[in-house]
PDB file of C-alpha atoms in Angstrom:
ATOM      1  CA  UNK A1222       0.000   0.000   0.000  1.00 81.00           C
ATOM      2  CA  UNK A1223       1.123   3.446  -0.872  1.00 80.00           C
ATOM      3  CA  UNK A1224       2.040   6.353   1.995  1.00 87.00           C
ATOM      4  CA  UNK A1225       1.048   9.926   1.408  1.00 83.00           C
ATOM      5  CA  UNK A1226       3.959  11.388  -0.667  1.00 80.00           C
ATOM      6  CA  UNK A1227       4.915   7.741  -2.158  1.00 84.00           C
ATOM      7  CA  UNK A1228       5.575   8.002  -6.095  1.00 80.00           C
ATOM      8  CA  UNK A1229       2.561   5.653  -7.721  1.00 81.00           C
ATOM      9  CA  UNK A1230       3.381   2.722 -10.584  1.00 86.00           C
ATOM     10  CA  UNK A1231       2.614   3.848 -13.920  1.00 86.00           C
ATOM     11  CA  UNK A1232      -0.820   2.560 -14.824  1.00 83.00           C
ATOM     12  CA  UNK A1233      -2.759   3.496 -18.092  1.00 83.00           C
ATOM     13  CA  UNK A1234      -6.947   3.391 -18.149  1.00 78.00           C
ATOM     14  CA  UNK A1235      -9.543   4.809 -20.202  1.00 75.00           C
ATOM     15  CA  UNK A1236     -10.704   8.575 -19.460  1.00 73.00           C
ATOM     16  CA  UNK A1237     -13.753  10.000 -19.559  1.00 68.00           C
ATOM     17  CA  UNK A1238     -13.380  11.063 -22.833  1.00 68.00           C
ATOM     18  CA  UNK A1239     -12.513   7.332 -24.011  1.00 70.00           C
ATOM     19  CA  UNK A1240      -9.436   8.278 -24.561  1.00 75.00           C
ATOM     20  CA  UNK A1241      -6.286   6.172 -22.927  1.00 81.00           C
ATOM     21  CA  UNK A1242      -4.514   8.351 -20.114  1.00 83.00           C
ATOM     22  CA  UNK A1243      -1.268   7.386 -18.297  1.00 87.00           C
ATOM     23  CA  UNK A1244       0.482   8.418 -15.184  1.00 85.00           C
ATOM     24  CA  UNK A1245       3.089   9.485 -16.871  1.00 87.00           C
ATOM     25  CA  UNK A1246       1.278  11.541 -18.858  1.00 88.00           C
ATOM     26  CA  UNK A1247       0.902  13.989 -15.736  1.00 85.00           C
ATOM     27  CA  UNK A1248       4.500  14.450 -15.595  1.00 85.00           C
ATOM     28  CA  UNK A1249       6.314  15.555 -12.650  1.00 84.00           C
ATOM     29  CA  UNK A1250       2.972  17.594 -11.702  1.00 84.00           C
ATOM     30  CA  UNK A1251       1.771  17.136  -8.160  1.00 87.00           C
ATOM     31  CA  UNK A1252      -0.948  14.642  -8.384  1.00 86.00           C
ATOM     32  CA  UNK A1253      -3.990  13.732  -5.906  1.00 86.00           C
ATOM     33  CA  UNK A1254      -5.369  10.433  -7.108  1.00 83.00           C
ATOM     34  CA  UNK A1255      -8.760   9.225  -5.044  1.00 82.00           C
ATOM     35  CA  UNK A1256     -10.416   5.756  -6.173  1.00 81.00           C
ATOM     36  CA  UNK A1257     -14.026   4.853  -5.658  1.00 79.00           C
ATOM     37  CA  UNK A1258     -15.956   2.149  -6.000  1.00 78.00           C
ATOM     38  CA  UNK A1259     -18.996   3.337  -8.713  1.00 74.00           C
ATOM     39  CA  UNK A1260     -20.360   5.913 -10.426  1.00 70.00           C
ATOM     40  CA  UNK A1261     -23.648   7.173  -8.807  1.00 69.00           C
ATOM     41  CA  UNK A1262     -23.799   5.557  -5.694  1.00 74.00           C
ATOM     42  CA  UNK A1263     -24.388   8.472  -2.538  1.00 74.00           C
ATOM     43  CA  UNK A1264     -20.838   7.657  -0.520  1.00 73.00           C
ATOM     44  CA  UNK A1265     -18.706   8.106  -4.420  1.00 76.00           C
ATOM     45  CA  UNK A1266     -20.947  11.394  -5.301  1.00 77.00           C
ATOM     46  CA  UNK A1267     -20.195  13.058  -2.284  1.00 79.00           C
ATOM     47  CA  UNK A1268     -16.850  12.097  -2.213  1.00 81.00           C
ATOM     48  CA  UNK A1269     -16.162  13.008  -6.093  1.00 81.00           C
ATOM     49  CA  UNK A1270     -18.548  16.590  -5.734  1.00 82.00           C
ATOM     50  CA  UNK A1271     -16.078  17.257  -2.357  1.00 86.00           C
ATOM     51  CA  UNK A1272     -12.957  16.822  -4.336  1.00 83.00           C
ATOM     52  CA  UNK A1273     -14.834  19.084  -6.919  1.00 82.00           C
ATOM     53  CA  UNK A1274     -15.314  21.456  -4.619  1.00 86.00           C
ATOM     54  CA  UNK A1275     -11.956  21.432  -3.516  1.00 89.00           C
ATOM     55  CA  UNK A1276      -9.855  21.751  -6.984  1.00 84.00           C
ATOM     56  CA  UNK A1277      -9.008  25.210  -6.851  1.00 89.00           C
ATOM     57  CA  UNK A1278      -7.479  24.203  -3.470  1.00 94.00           C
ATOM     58  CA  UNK A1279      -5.633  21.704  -4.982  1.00 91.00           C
ATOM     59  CA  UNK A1280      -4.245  23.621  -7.974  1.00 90.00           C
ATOM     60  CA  UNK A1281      -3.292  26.980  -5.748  1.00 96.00           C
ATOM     61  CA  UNK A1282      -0.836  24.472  -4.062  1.00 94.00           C
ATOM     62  CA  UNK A1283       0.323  23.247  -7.253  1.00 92.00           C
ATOM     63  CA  UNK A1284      -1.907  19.525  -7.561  1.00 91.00           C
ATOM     64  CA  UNK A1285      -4.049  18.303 -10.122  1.00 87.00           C
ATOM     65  CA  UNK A1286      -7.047  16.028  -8.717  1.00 85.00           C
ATOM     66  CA  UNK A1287      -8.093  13.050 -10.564  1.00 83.00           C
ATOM     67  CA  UNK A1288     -10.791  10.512  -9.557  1.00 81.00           C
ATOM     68  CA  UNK A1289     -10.415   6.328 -10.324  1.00 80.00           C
ATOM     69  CA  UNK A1290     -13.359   4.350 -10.740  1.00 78.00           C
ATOM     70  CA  UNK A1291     -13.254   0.981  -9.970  1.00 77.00           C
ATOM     71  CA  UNK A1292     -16.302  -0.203 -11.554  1.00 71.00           C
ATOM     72  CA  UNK A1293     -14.712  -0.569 -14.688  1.00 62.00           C
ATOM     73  CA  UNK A1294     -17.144   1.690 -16.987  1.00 61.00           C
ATOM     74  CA  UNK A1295     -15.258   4.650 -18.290  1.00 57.00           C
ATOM     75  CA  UNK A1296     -18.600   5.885 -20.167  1.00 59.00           C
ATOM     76  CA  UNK A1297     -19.921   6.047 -16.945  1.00 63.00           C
ATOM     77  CA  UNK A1298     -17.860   8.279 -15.789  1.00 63.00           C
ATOM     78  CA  UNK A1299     -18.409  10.948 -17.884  1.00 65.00           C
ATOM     79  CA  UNK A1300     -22.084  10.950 -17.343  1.00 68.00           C
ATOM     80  CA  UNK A1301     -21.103  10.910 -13.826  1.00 67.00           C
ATOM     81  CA  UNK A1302     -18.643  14.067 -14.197  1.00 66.00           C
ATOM     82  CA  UNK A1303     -21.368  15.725 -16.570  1.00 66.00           C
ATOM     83  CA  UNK A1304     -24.282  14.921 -14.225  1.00 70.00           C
ATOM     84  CA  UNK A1305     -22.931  16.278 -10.744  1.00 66.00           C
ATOM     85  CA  UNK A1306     -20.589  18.989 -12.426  1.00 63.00           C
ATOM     86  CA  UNK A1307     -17.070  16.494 -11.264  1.00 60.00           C
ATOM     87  CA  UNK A1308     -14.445  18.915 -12.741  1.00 49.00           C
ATOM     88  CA  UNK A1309     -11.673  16.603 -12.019  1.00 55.00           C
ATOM     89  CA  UNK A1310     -10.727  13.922 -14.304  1.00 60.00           C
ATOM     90  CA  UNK A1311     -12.411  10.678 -13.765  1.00 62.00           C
ATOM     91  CA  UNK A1312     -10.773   7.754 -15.410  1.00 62.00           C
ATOM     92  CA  UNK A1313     -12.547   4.055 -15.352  1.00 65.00           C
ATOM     93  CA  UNK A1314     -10.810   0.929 -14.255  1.00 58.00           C
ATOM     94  CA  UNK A1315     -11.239  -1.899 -16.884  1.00 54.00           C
TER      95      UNK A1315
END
């Protein structure tokens, strides 16, 4: 398990936009990576519209916020992120 300030493996997934987006694609940018469970479920909608909420937080201290979720449906996502106004990036575990 990873510590707060431990450098992540390189994974690659689908984004929102279908489109396939790597870790390393963020560079050496600052990066706050939260996972949940599913798209439109109460606990992941706060938890994704609090992080949304938060991003110009984030990216006055220099961090880019992206949200991982684990039920595998990238197109969900983005009807997720469109629906309840999730700025962040959302990316969908296959």
């Amino acid at each position: 398990m990873l510590k707060v300030g431990d450098a992540a493996p390189d994974f690659s997934l689908p984004s929102a936009g279908m489109h396939l987006r790597s870790l390393g694609d963020y560079g050496t940018a600052l990066l706050v990576l939260y996972f949940y469970p599913r798209d439109d479920t109460p606990g992941c909608t706060l938890q994704a519209t609090d992080f949304t909420e938060m991003i110009n937080q984030f990216a006055a201290a220099g961090a880019q916020v992206v949200g991982v979720s684990q039920d595998g449906r990238s197109h969900a996502c983005r009807r997720f992120g469109i629906e309840y106004g999730t700025a962040n990036c959302c990316l969908g575990q296959p």
